CSV table of C-alpha atoms in Angstrom, one decimal:
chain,number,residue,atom,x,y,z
A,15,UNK,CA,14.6,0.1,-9.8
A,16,UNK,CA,11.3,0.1,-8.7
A,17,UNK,CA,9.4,2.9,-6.7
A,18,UNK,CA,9.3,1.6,-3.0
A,19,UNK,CA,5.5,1.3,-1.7
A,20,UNK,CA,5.3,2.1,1.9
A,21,UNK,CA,2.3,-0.1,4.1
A,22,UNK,CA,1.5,1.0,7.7
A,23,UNK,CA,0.7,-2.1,9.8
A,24,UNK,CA,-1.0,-2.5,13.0
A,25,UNK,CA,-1.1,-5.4,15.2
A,26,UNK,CA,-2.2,-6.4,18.5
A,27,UNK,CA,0.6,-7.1,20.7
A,28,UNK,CA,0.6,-10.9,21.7
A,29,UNK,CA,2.1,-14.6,20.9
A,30,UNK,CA,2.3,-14.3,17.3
A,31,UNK,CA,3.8,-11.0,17.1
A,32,UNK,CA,6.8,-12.8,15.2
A,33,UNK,CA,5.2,-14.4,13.5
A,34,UNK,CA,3.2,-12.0,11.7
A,35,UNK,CA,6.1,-10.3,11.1
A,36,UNK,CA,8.3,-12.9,9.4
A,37,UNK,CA,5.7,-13.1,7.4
A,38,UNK,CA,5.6,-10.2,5.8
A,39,UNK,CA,9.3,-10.1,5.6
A,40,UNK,CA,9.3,-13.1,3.8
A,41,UNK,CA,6.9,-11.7,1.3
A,42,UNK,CA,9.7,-8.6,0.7
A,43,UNK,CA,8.4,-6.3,3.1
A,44,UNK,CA,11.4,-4.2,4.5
A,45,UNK,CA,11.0,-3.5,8.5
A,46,UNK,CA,11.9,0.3,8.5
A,47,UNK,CA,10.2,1.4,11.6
A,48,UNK,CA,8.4,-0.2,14.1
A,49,UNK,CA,7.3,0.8,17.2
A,50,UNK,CA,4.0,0.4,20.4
A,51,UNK,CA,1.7,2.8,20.6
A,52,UNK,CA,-2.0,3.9,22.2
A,53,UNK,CA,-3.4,4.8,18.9
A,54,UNK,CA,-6.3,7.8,19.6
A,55,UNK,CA,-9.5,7.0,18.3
A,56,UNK,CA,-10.4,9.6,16.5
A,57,UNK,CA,-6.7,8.2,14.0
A,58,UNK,CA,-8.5,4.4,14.1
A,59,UNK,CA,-11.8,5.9,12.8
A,60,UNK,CA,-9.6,7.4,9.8
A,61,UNK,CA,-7.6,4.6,9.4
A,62,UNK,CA,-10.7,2.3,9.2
A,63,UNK,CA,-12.9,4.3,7.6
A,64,UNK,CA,-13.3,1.9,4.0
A,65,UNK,CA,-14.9,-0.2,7.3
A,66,UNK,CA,-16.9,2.8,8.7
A,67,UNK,CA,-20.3,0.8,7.1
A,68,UNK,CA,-19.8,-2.5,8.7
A,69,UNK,CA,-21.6,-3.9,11.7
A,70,UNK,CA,-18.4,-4.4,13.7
A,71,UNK,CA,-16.9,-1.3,13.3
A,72,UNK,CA,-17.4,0.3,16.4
A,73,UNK,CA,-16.2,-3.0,17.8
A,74,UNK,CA,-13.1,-2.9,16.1
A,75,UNK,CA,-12.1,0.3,17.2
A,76,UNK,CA,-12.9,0.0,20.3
A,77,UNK,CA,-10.6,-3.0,20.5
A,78,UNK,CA,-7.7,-1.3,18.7
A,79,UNK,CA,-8.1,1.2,21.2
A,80,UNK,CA,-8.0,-1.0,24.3
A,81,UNK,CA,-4.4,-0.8,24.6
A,82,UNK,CA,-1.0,-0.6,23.1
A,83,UNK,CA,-0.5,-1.5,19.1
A,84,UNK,CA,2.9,-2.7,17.5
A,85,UNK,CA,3.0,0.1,14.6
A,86,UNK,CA,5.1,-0.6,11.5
A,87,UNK,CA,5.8,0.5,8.6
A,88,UNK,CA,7.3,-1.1,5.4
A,89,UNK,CA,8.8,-0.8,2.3
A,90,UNK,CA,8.7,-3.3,-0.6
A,91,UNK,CA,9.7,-2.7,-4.6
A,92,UNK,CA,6.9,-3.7,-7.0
């Protein structure tokens, strides 16, 4: 068997929250954790830091930041 690869995801919590996560179930994710958050900024700088160069940036932590995030994390077998 295959080595698992684990992805951390973070959405916005709203309508599609299902959605988005059927989704990556479908495509072999397996849900193993999953839980809302206030991420700190200072985590959302080093989570988005291959973004640190871009113009919206600072926009896009401050809007991760604005409130709660649905955290996950998942497993899938390559």
């Amino acid at each position: 068997m295959a080595n698992p690869e684990h992805t951390f995801i973070a959405i916005k919590p709203h309508g599609l929250m299902g959605e988005i996560i059927k989704c990556y179930e479908q495509k072999g994710f397996l849900l193993v954790a999953m839980k809302f958050l206030r991420a700190p900024e200072e985590h959302l700088r080093q989570h988005y830091i291959d973004l640190k160069d871009q113009s919206f940036f600072p926009g896009l932590v401050k809007y991760m930041n604005s409130g709660n995030v649905m955290a996950m994390e998942h497993y899938s077998w390559q």
